[in-house]
Amino acid sequence: MDDLDQYLFDLNGYIVVRGALKRDELETLNRRLEEAGVDALVEEYGYVHTGFPDMDGNLDAAAGPIDVNHGLLMDWGPELRKLIDLPVLRSYLAAILGDAYRLDHSYGIFARERGGNVQVKHSLHNGGTPYDPSQSYHFRDGKMYSGLLVVSFALTPVAPGDGGFCVIPGSHKANFPVPTSIAQGDYGWPVVQPALAAGDALIFTEAVTHGAMPWLALHDRRAILLKYAPGFMQWEMGSPWVDSVDDRFTTRQQSILRSPYAGNRPAHP
Ligand SMILES: O=C(O)CCC(=O)C(=O)O
């Protein structure tokens, strides 16, 4: 993470790492999603969050993405597990979360082209105020600190106006709650929808106000989200959240999947 990225992340609450995935990695990941049956899910539900441990979630298609239990993302193939520890992202995670960061949970977001003609958004949420320590952002002693931090990989491109992930830049430091006129409005200014090429990784702190605009592109949206936390913290229910942290995972991946604790927690090997 160079000085420019550091400046921009601190300023905006998110940053895009262009070309984080190589072309062959992108192709294999997309193939794995197809093998996992993502197309059928999108056909049935239109707009889904899936790949997390079984849980009760949103079942109301009008209220936002449907939560579908469909097995664990990390069981969908080695290419998914490789995302846990991509060398190109290590310095970002360490700079924002500290050296002993951990992967808290992961899931996929899939949306049918043109929203399957159902223009559903994911409501704007979070922000600097009201304060939530688990989803907060601070700068102290010359260092950035974040609660939950998300790496969102775009597996299909996102052009301006396509919809999908949107954000209010700088709102991780907001001193006032998001006004209702913005939260319930049409997601115009000051909400921004970053354009992404397939293979880009968008890193954002959960402290920034964000959500998703209706997906209007002529192709499906496919995003894979890995949510990391400082080593001392767990955000999502259930630990460990992968079935077993066995030899399918490299030594470094296993280290990143360790349960949360603080005392003498080492950096990753
Ligand atoms: O990318 C999106 O669709 C929004 C993701 C989101 O709201 C979140 O990760 O909390």
PDB file of C-alpha atoms and ligand atoms in Angstrom:
ATOM      1  CA  MET A   1       0.000   0.000   0.000  1.00  0.00           C
ATOM      2  CA  ASP A   2       1.839   3.094  -1.185  1.00  0.00           C
ATOM      3  CA  ASP A   3       1.456   6.658   0.085  1.00  0.00           C
ATOM      4  CA  LEU A   4      -1.187   7.543  -2.504  1.00  0.00           C
ATOM      5  CA  ASP A   5      -3.373   4.545  -1.634  1.00  0.00           C
ATOM      6  CA  GLN A   6      -2.939   5.257   2.060  1.00  0.00           C
ATOM      7  CA  TYR A   7      -4.035   8.875   1.528  1.00  0.00           C
ATOM      8  CA  LEU A   8      -7.035   7.873  -0.581  1.00  0.00           C
ATOM      9  CA  PHE A   9      -8.203   5.100   1.739  1.00  0.00           C
ATOM     10  CA  ASP A  10      -7.987   7.363   4.777  1.00  0.00           C
ATOM     11  CA  LEU A  11      -9.786  10.137   2.872  1.00  0.00           C
ATOM     12  CA  ASN A  12     -12.576   8.120   1.268  1.00  0.00           C
ATOM     13  CA  GLY A  13     -12.955   4.944   3.339  1.00  0.00           C
ATOM     14  CA  TYR A  14     -12.383   2.749   0.276  1.00  0.00           C
ATOM     15  CA  ILE A  15      -9.811   2.126  -2.417  1.00  0.00           C
ATOM     16  CA  VAL A  16      -9.753   0.098  -5.650  1.00  0.00           C
ATOM     17  CA  VAL A  17      -6.794  -2.206  -6.306  1.00  0.00           C
ATOM     18  CA  ARG A  18      -6.843  -2.513 -10.088  1.00  0.00           C
ATOM     19  CA  GLY A  19      -6.137  -5.927 -11.643  1.00  0.00           C
ATOM     20  CA  ALA A  20      -5.827  -7.764  -8.314  1.00  0.00           C
ATOM     21  CA  LEU A  21      -6.843 -10.951 -10.134  1.00  0.00           C
ATOM     22  CA  LYS A  22      -5.029 -12.198 -13.221  1.00  0.00           C
ATOM     23  CA  ARG A  23      -7.057 -13.122 -16.286  1.00  0.00           C
ATOM     24  CA  ASP A  24      -6.640 -16.896 -15.742  1.00  0.00           C
ATOM     25  CA  GLU A  25      -7.599 -16.557 -12.040  1.00  0.00           C
ATOM     26  CA  LEU A  26     -10.700 -14.636 -13.042  1.00  0.00           C
ATOM     27  CA  GLU A  27     -11.720 -17.236 -15.609  1.00  0.00           C
ATOM     28  CA  THR A  28     -11.240 -20.118 -13.181  1.00  0.00           C
ATOM     29  CA  LEU A  29     -13.156 -18.330 -10.431  1.00  0.00           C
ATOM     30  CA  ASN A  30     -16.067 -17.677 -12.761  1.00  0.00           C
ATOM     31  CA  ARG A  31     -16.009 -21.333 -13.780  1.00  0.00           C
ATOM     32  CA  ARG A  32     -16.060 -22.419 -10.134  1.00  0.00           C
ATOM     33  CA  LEU A  33     -19.101 -20.243  -9.505  1.00  0.00           C
ATOM     34  CA  GLU A  34     -20.872 -21.845 -12.434  1.00  0.00           C
ATOM     35  CA  GLU A  35     -19.973 -25.336 -11.139  1.00  0.00           C
ATOM     36  CA  ALA A  36     -21.330 -24.314  -7.736  1.00  0.00           C
ATOM     37  CA  GLY A  37     -24.701 -23.541  -9.365  1.00  0.00           C
ATOM     38  CA  VAL A  38     -24.695 -19.767  -9.059  1.00  0.00           C
ATOM     39  CA  ASP A  39     -26.557 -19.276 -12.352  1.00  0.00           C
ATOM     40  CA  ALA A  40     -29.496 -21.371 -11.148  1.00  0.00           C
ATOM     41  CA  LEU A  41     -29.627 -19.379  -7.886  1.00  0.00           C
ATOM     42  CA  VAL A  42     -29.669 -16.098  -9.767  1.00  0.00           C
ATOM     43  CA  GLU A  43     -32.320 -17.432 -12.130  1.00  0.00           C
ATOM     44  CA  GLU A  44     -34.505 -18.395  -9.189  1.00  0.00           C
ATOM     45  CA  TYR A  45     -33.940 -15.437  -6.853  1.00  0.00           C
ATOM     46  CA  GLY A  46     -32.674 -12.568  -9.033  1.00  0.00           C
ATOM     47  CA  TYR A  47     -30.428 -11.004  -6.389  1.00  0.00           C
ATOM     48  CA  VAL A  48     -28.727 -13.163  -3.764  1.00  0.00           C
ATOM     49  CA  HIS A  49     -26.155 -13.208  -0.988  1.00  0.00           C
ATOM     50  CA  THR A  50     -24.834 -16.757  -0.543  1.00  0.00           C
ATOM     51  CA  GLY A  51     -21.841 -18.921   0.441  1.00  0.00           C
ATOM     52  CA  PHE A  52     -21.886 -18.211   4.211  1.00  0.00           C
ATOM     53  CA  PRO A  53     -22.669 -20.642   7.056  1.00  0.00           C
ATOM     54  CA  ASP A  54     -26.354 -21.622   7.150  1.00  0.00           C
ATOM     55  CA  MET A  55     -28.377 -18.956   8.885  1.00  0.00           C
ATOM     56  CA  ASP A  56     -31.708 -17.183   8.777  1.00  0.00           C
ATOM     57  CA  GLY A  57     -31.529 -14.071   6.657  1.00  0.00           C
ATOM     58  CA  ASN A  58     -33.604 -11.869   4.397  1.00  0.00           C
ATOM     59  CA  LEU A  59     -36.279 -13.773   2.444  1.00  0.00           C
ATOM     60  CA  ASP A  60     -38.165 -10.754   1.155  1.00  0.00           C
ATOM     61  CA  ALA A  61     -37.098 -10.025  -2.434  1.00  0.00           C
ATOM     62  CA  ALA A  62     -38.627  -6.553  -2.264  1.00  0.00           C
ATOM     63  CA  ALA A  63     -36.509  -5.652   0.772  1.00  0.00           C
ATOM     64  CA  GLY A  64     -33.102  -6.373  -0.776  1.00  0.00           C
ATOM     65  CA  PRO A  65     -30.874  -9.324  -1.656  1.00  0.00           C
ATOM     66  CA  ILE A  66     -32.213 -12.751  -0.663  1.00  0.00           C
ATOM     67  CA  ASP A  67     -29.940 -14.741   1.702  1.00  0.00           C
ATOM     68  CA  VAL A  68     -29.630 -18.252   0.281  1.00  0.00           C
ATOM     69  CA  ASN A  69     -27.982 -21.158   2.139  1.00  0.00           C
ATOM     70  CA  HIS A  70     -25.885 -22.925  -0.507  1.00  0.00           C
ATOM     71  CA  GLY A  71     -22.758 -24.276   1.223  1.00  0.00           C
ATOM     72  CA  LEU A  72     -19.588 -22.404   2.095  1.00  0.00           C
ATOM     73  CA  LEU A  73     -17.825 -20.252  -0.467  1.00  0.00           C
ATOM     74  CA  MET A  74     -14.491 -21.637   0.764  1.00  0.00           C
ATOM     75  CA  ASP A  75     -15.649 -25.141  -0.254  1.00  0.00           C
ATOM     76  CA  TRP A  76     -16.314 -24.101  -3.857  1.00  0.00           C
ATOM     77  CA  GLY A  77     -12.707 -24.708  -4.961  1.00  0.00           C
ATOM     78  CA  PRO A  78      -9.033 -23.931  -4.263  1.00  0.00           C
ATOM     79  CA  GLU A  79      -9.261 -20.707  -6.283  1.00  0.00           C
ATOM     80  CA  LEU A  80     -11.765 -19.359  -3.744  1.00  0.00           C
ATOM     81  CA  ARG A  81      -9.430 -20.275  -0.865  1.00  0.00           C
ATOM     82  CA  LYS A  82      -6.527 -18.595  -2.662  1.00  0.00           C
ATOM     83  CA  LEU A  83      -8.341 -15.253  -2.320  1.00  0.00           C
ATOM     84  CA  ILE A  84      -7.748 -15.372   1.459  1.00  0.00           C
ATOM     85  CA  ASP A  85      -4.069 -14.527   1.043  1.00  0.00           C
ATOM     86  CA  LEU A  86      -3.390 -12.821  -2.289  1.00  0.00           C
ATOM     87  CA  PRO A  87       0.145 -11.358  -2.095  1.00  0.00           C
ATOM     88  CA  VAL A  88      -0.976  -8.149  -3.835  1.00  0.00           C
ATOM     89  CA  LEU A  89      -3.425  -7.381  -0.982  1.00  0.00           C
ATOM     90  CA  ARG A  90      -1.297  -8.297   2.039  1.00  0.00           C
ATOM     91  CA  SER A  91       0.154  -4.820   2.607  1.00  0.00           C
ATOM     92  CA  TYR A  92      -3.336  -3.229   2.521  1.00  0.00           C
ATOM     93  CA  LEU A  93      -4.721  -5.647   5.108  1.00  0.00           C
ATOM     94  CA  ALA A  94      -1.711  -5.246   7.404  1.00  0.00           C
ATOM     95  CA  ALA A  95      -1.681  -1.427   7.111  1.00  0.00           C
ATOM     96  CA  ILE A  96      -5.374  -1.098   7.968  1.00  0.00           C
ATOM     97  CA  LEU A  97      -5.922  -4.023  10.386  1.00  0.00           C
ATOM     98  CA  GLY A  98      -2.474  -4.684  11.854  1.00  0.00           C
ATOM     99  CA  ASP A  99      -0.161  -7.620  11.085  1.00  0.00           C
ATOM    100  CA  ALA A 100      -2.262 -10.274  12.841  1.00  0.00           C
ATOM    101  CA  TYR A 101      -5.481  -9.679  10.888  1.00  0.00           C
ATOM    102  CA  ARG A 102      -7.976 -12.515  10.448  1.00  0.00           C
ATOM    103  CA  LEU A 103     -10.592 -13.514   7.910  1.00  0.00           C
ATOM    104  CA  ASP A 104     -13.924 -13.216   9.700  1.00  0.00           C
ATOM    105  CA  HIS A 105     -16.325 -14.508   7.021  1.00  0.00           C
ATOM    106  CA  SER A 106     -16.972 -14.473   3.290  1.00  0.00           C
ATOM    107  CA  TYR A 107     -19.838 -14.724   0.818  1.00  0.00           C
ATOM    108  CA  GLY A 108     -20.837 -13.999  -2.758  1.00  0.00           C
ATOM    109  CA  ILE A 109     -23.228 -11.400  -4.181  1.00  0.00           C
ATOM    110  CA  PHE A 110     -24.911 -12.337  -7.432  1.00  0.00           C
ATOM    111  CA  ALA A 111     -27.500 -10.353  -9.374  1.00  0.00           C
ATOM    112  CA  ARG A 112     -29.356 -11.054 -12.593  1.00  0.00           C
ATOM    113  CA  GLU A 113     -28.812  -8.757 -15.544  1.00  0.00           C
ATOM    114  CA  ARG A 114     -30.979  -5.631 -15.341  1.00  0.00           C
ATOM    115  CA  GLY A 115     -31.926  -6.784 -11.861  1.00  0.00           C
ATOM    116  CA  GLY A 116     -34.066  -9.472 -13.488  1.00  0.00           C
ATOM    117  CA  ASN A 117     -36.280  -6.455 -14.114  1.00  0.00           C
ATOM    118  CA  VAL A 118     -36.771  -6.141 -10.368  1.00  0.00           C
ATOM    119  CA  GLN A 119     -34.932  -2.984  -9.372  1.00  0.00           C
ATOM    120  CA  VAL A 120     -33.981  -3.805  -5.823  1.00  0.00           C
ATOM    121  CA  LYS A 121     -31.327  -1.947  -3.898  1.00  0.00           C
ATOM    122  CA  HIS A 122     -29.449  -2.828  -0.739  1.00  0.00           C
ATOM    123  CA  SER A 123     -30.124  -0.052   1.747  1.00  0.00           C
ATOM    124  CA  LEU A 124     -27.334   2.314   2.717  1.00  0.00           C
ATOM    125  CA  HIS A 125     -25.919   1.353   6.104  1.00  0.00           C
ATOM    126  CA  ASN A 126     -23.201   2.321   8.610  1.00  0.00           C
ATOM    127  CA  GLY A 127     -21.109   5.501   8.814  1.00  0.00           C
ATOM    128  CA  GLY A 128     -18.979   7.289  11.399  1.00  0.00           C
ATOM    129  CA  THR A 129     -22.129   8.099  13.416  1.00  0.00           C
ATOM    130  CA  PRO A 130     -23.862   6.421  15.212  1.00  0.00           C
ATOM    131  CA  TYR A 131     -20.649   4.917  16.590  1.00  0.00           C
ATOM    132  CA  ASP A 132     -20.191   1.147  16.366  1.00  0.00           C
ATOM    133  CA  PRO A 133     -16.747   0.018  17.614  1.00  0.00           C
ATOM    134  CA  SER A 134     -16.865  -3.209  15.557  1.00  0.00           C
ATOM    135  CA  GLN A 135     -17.408  -1.193  12.362  1.00  0.00           C
ATOM    136  CA  SER A 136     -15.426   1.925  13.142  1.00  0.00           C
ATOM    137  CA  TYR A 137     -12.457   3.775  11.659  1.00  0.00           C
ATOM    138  CA  HIS A 138      -9.763   5.675  13.568  1.00  0.00           C
ATOM    139  CA  PHE A 139      -6.406   7.270  12.945  1.00  0.00           C
ATOM    140  CA  ARG A 140      -4.075   7.183  15.944  1.00  0.00           C
ATOM    141  CA  ASP A 141      -0.304   7.365  16.512  1.00  0.00           C
ATOM    142  CA  GLY A 142       0.309   7.652  12.773  1.00  0.00           C
ATOM    143  CA  LYS A 143      -1.698   4.498  11.926  1.00  0.00           C
ATOM    144  CA  MET A 144      -5.088   3.625  10.496  1.00  0.00           C
ATOM    145  CA  TYR A 145      -7.433   1.356  12.483  1.00  0.00           C
ATOM    146  CA  SER A 146     -10.605  -0.277  11.201  1.00  0.00           C
ATOM    147  CA  GLY A 147     -13.158  -2.712  12.571  1.00  0.00           C
ATOM    148  CA  LEU A 148     -14.523  -5.034   9.899  1.00  0.00           C
ATOM    149  CA  LEU A 149     -12.789  -4.460   6.536  1.00  0.00           C
ATOM    150  CA  VAL A 150     -14.083  -5.820   3.235  1.00  0.00           C
ATOM    151  CA  VAL A 151     -12.278  -6.939   0.106  1.00  0.00           C
ATOM    152  CA  SER A 152     -14.881  -7.146  -2.657  1.00  0.00           C
ATOM    153  CA  PHE A 153     -13.647  -8.812  -5.846  1.00  0.00           C
ATOM    154  CA  ALA A 154     -15.497  -7.894  -9.050  1.00  0.00           C
ATOM    155  CA  LEU A 155     -15.763 -11.032 -11.187  1.00  0.00           C
ATOM    156  CA  THR A 156     -17.800  -9.224 -13.815  1.00  0.00           C
ATOM    157  CA  PRO A 157     -17.241  -5.593 -14.908  1.00  0.00           C
ATOM    158  CA  VAL A 158     -19.116  -2.649 -13.404  1.00  0.00           C
ATOM    159  CA  ALA A 159     -19.428   0.422 -15.647  1.00  0.00           C
ATOM    160  CA  PRO A 160     -20.668   3.839 -14.470  1.00  0.00           C
ATOM    161  CA  GLY A 161     -24.456   3.568 -14.144  1.00  0.00           C
ATOM    162  CA  ASP A 162     -24.497  -0.244 -13.904  1.00  0.00           C
ATOM    163  CA  GLY A 163     -25.374  -0.133 -10.195  1.00  0.00           C
ATOM    164  CA  GLY A 164     -24.063  -2.487  -7.514  1.00  0.00           C
ATOM    165  CA  PHE A 165     -21.794  -1.378  -4.683  1.00  0.00           C
ATOM    166  CA  CYS A 166     -22.161   2.299  -3.787  1.00  0.00           C
ATOM    167  CA  VAL A 167     -20.634   4.467  -1.098  1.00  0.00           C
ATOM    168  CA  ILE A 168     -20.606   7.934   0.435  1.00  0.00           C
ATOM    169  CA  PRO A 169     -16.894   8.815   0.283  1.00  0.00           C
ATOM    170  CA  GLY A 170     -15.530  10.089   3.599  1.00  0.00           C
ATOM    171  CA  SER A 171     -18.604   9.043   5.612  1.00  0.00           C
ATOM    172  CA  HIS A 172     -16.515   6.702   7.816  1.00  0.00           C
ATOM    173  CA  LYS A 173     -15.532   9.943   9.577  1.00  0.00           C
ATOM    174  CA  ALA A 174     -19.015  11.526   9.558  1.00  0.00           C
ATOM    175  CA  ASN A 175     -20.040  13.249  12.783  1.00  0.00           C
ATOM    176  CA  PHE A 176     -23.735  13.232  11.930  1.00  0.00           C
ATOM    177  CA  PRO A 177     -25.942  10.259  10.996  1.00  0.00           C
ATOM    178  CA  VAL A 178     -26.863   9.895   7.318  1.00  0.00           C
ATOM    179  CA  PRO A 179     -29.874  12.186   6.695  1.00  0.00           C
ATOM    180  CA  THR A 180     -33.070  10.307   5.883  1.00  0.00           C
ATOM    181  CA  SER A 181     -33.368  12.204   2.591  1.00  0.00           C
ATOM    182  CA  ILE A 182     -30.109  10.553   1.472  1.00  0.00           C
ATOM    183  CA  ALA A 183     -30.681   7.129   3.048  1.00  0.00           C
ATOM    184  CA  GLN A 184     -34.158   6.818   1.550  1.00  0.00           C
ATOM    185  CA  GLY A 185     -33.508   8.886  -1.558  1.00  0.00           C
ATOM    186  CA  ASP A 186     -32.632   7.807  -5.062  1.00  0.00           C
ATOM    187  CA  TYR A 187     -28.943   7.250  -4.326  1.00  0.00           C
ATOM    188  CA  GLY A 188     -27.858  10.337  -6.238  1.00  0.00           C
ATOM    189  CA  TRP A 189     -25.079  12.620  -5.001  1.00  0.00           C
ATOM    190  CA  PRO A 190     -23.295  12.266  -2.563  1.00  0.00           C
ATOM    191  CA  VAL A 191     -23.612   8.514  -3.179  1.00  0.00           C
ATOM    192  CA  VAL A 192     -20.970   7.248  -5.595  1.00  0.00           C
ATOM    193  CA  GLN A 193     -20.950   4.012  -7.589  1.00  0.00           C
ATOM    194  CA  PRO A 194     -17.318   3.100  -8.357  1.00  0.00           C
ATOM    195  CA  ALA A 195     -16.594   1.656 -11.817  1.00  0.00           C
ATOM    196  CA  LEU A 196     -14.651  -1.606 -11.727  1.00  0.00           C
ATOM    197  CA  ALA A 197     -13.028  -3.896 -14.271  1.00  0.00           C
ATOM    198  CA  ALA A 198     -13.470  -7.619 -13.773  1.00  0.00           C
ATOM    199  CA  GLY A 199     -10.541  -8.638 -11.563  1.00  0.00           C
ATOM    200  CA  ASP A 200     -10.410  -5.401  -9.543  1.00  0.00           C
ATOM    201  CA  ALA A 201     -10.572  -5.599  -5.745  1.00  0.00           C
ATOM    202  CA  LEU A 202     -12.457  -2.868  -3.895  1.00  0.00           C
ATOM    203  CA  ILE A 203     -11.376  -2.547  -0.268  1.00  0.00           C
ATOM    204  CA  PHE A 204     -13.686  -0.672   2.095  1.00  0.00           C
ATOM    205  CA  THR A 205     -14.121  -0.213   5.818  1.00  0.00           C
ATOM    206  CA  GLU A 206     -17.555  -1.231   7.082  1.00  0.00           C
ATOM    207  CA  ALA A 207     -17.462   2.132   8.861  1.00  0.00           C
ATOM    208  CA  VAL A 208     -18.135   3.941   5.586  1.00  0.00           C
ATOM    209  CA  THR A 209     -21.797   4.408   4.604  1.00  0.00           C
ATOM    210  CA  HIS A 210     -22.426   1.969   1.763  1.00  0.00           C
ATOM    211  CA  GLY A 211     -24.993  -0.285   0.104  1.00  0.00           C
ATOM    212  CA  ALA A 212     -25.905  -1.294  -3.421  1.00  0.00           C
ATOM    213  CA  MET A 213     -27.783   0.439  -6.214  1.00  0.00           C
ATOM    214  CA  PRO A 214     -30.201  -1.623  -8.353  1.00  0.00           C
ATOM    215  CA  TRP A 215     -28.216  -3.700 -10.850  1.00  0.00           C
ATOM    216  CA  LEU A 216     -28.983  -2.410 -14.353  1.00  0.00           C
ATOM    217  CA  ALA A 217     -26.185  -3.869 -16.509  1.00  0.00           C
ATOM    218  CA  LEU A 218     -26.799  -6.203 -19.432  1.00  0.00           C
ATOM    219  CA  HIS A 219     -24.782  -8.919 -17.711  1.00  0.00           C
ATOM    220  CA  ASP A 220     -25.019 -10.546 -14.272  1.00  0.00           C
ATOM    221  CA  ARG A 221     -23.209  -9.065 -11.305  1.00  0.00           C
ATOM    222  CA  ARG A 222     -20.778 -11.390  -9.560  1.00  0.00           C
ATOM    223  CA  ALA A 223     -18.881 -10.173  -6.515  1.00  0.00           C
ATOM    224  CA  ILE A 224     -16.972 -12.216  -3.938  1.00  0.00           C
ATOM    225  CA  LEU A 225     -16.596 -10.568  -0.533  1.00  0.00           C
ATOM    226  CA  LEU A 226     -13.975 -11.479   2.051  1.00  0.00           C
ATOM    227  CA  LYS A 227     -14.480  -9.680   5.361  1.00  0.00           C
ATOM    228  CA  TYR A 228     -11.403  -9.317   7.559  1.00  0.00           C
ATOM    229  CA  ALA A 229     -11.048  -8.111  11.131  1.00  0.00           C
ATOM    230  CA  PRO A 230      -8.237  -7.151  13.502  1.00  0.00           C
ATOM    231  CA  GLY A 231      -6.862 -10.338  15.142  1.00  0.00           C
ATOM    232  CA  PHE A 232      -8.548  -9.562  18.470  1.00  0.00           C
ATOM    233  CA  MET A 233     -12.049  -9.281  17.068  1.00  0.00           C
ATOM    234  CA  GLN A 234     -14.817 -11.477  15.705  1.00  0.00           C
ATOM    235  CA  TRP A 235     -17.757  -9.926  13.923  1.00  0.00           C
ATOM    236  CA  GLU A 236     -19.804 -12.769  12.421  1.00  0.00           C
ATOM    237  CA  MET A 237     -21.541 -15.390  14.544  1.00  0.00           C
ATOM    238  CA  GLY A 238     -19.867 -18.836  14.828  1.00  0.00           C
ATOM    239  CA  SER A 239     -16.216 -19.767  15.154  1.00  0.00           C
ATOM    240  CA  PRO A 240     -14.534 -21.419  13.354  1.00  0.00           C
ATOM    241  CA  TRP A 241     -16.833 -20.640  10.457  1.00  0.00           C
ATOM    242  CA  VAL A 242     -15.139 -22.919   7.908  1.00  0.00           C
ATOM    243  CA  ASP A 243     -15.941 -26.637   8.426  1.00  0.00           C
ATOM    244  CA  SER A 244     -12.340 -27.481   9.219  1.00  0.00           C
ATOM    245  CA  VAL A 245      -9.160 -25.505   8.765  1.00  0.00           C
ATOM    246  CA  ASP A 246      -7.306 -28.496   7.329  1.00  0.00           C
ATOM    247  CA  ASP A 247      -4.552 -29.085   4.781  1.00  0.00           C
ATOM    248  CA  ARG A 248      -6.715 -27.714   1.987  1.00  0.00           C
ATOM    249  CA  PHE A 249      -5.465 -24.388   3.358  1.00  0.00           C
ATOM    250  CA  THR A 250      -1.836 -23.193   3.214  1.00  0.00           C
ATOM    251  CA  THR A 251      -0.002 -22.408   6.458  1.00  0.00           C
ATOM    252  CA  ARG A 252      -0.572 -18.691   5.928  1.00  0.00           C
ATOM    253  CA  GLN A 253      -4.262 -19.175   5.100  1.00  0.00           C
ATOM    254  CA  GLN A 254      -4.663 -21.249   8.279  1.00  0.00           C
ATOM    255  CA  SER A 255      -2.993 -18.471  10.243  1.00  0.00           C
ATOM    256  CA  ILE A 256      -5.390 -15.893   8.741  1.00  0.00           C
ATOM    257  CA  LEU A 257      -8.325 -18.158   9.690  1.00  0.00           C
ATOM    258  CA  ARG A 258      -7.321 -18.435  13.363  1.00  0.00           C
ATOM    259  CA  SER A 259      -9.924 -17.630  15.994  1.00  0.00           C
ATOM    260  CA  PRO A 260      -9.760 -14.156  17.529  1.00  0.00           C
ATOM    261  CA  TYR A 261      -7.531 -13.324  20.488  1.00  0.00           C
ATOM    262  CA  ALA A 262      -5.108 -10.528  21.330  1.00  0.00           C
ATOM    263  CA  GLY A 263      -2.330 -11.573  23.744  1.00  0.00           C
ATOM    264  CA  ASN A 264       0.983 -12.253  21.954  1.00  0.00           C
ATOM    265  CA  ARG A 265      -0.819 -12.962  18.705  1.00  0.00           C
ATOM    266  CA  PRO A 266       1.917 -13.407  16.081  1.00  0.00           C
ATOM    267  CA  ALA A 267       2.019 -11.920  12.590  1.00  0.00           C
ATOM    268  CA  HIS A 268       1.412 -14.393   9.770  1.00  0.00           C
ATOM    269  CA  PRO A 269       4.399 -16.614   8.850  1.00  0.00           C
TER     270      PRO A 269
HETATM  271  O1  LIG B   1     -21.540  -4.755  -2.707  1.00  0.00           O
HETATM  272  C1  LIG B   1     -22.673  -4.722  -2.277  1.00  0.00           C
HETATM  273  O2  LIG B   1     -23.642  -5.150  -2.897  1.00  0.00           O
HETATM  274  C2  LIG B   1     -22.925  -4.154  -0.880  1.00  0.00           C
HETATM  275  C3  LIG B   1     -22.179  -4.898   0.161  1.00  0.00           C
HETATM  276  C4  LIG B   1     -22.532  -4.473   1.538  1.00  0.00           C
HETATM  277  O3  LIG B   1     -23.436  -3.721   1.763  1.00  0.00           O
HETATM  278  C5  LIG B   1     -21.755  -4.946   2.665  1.00  0.00           C
HETATM  279  O4  LIG B   1     -20.774  -5.659   2.455  1.00  0.00           O
HETATM  280  O5  LIG B   1     -22.091  -4.635   3.831  1.00  0.00           O
END
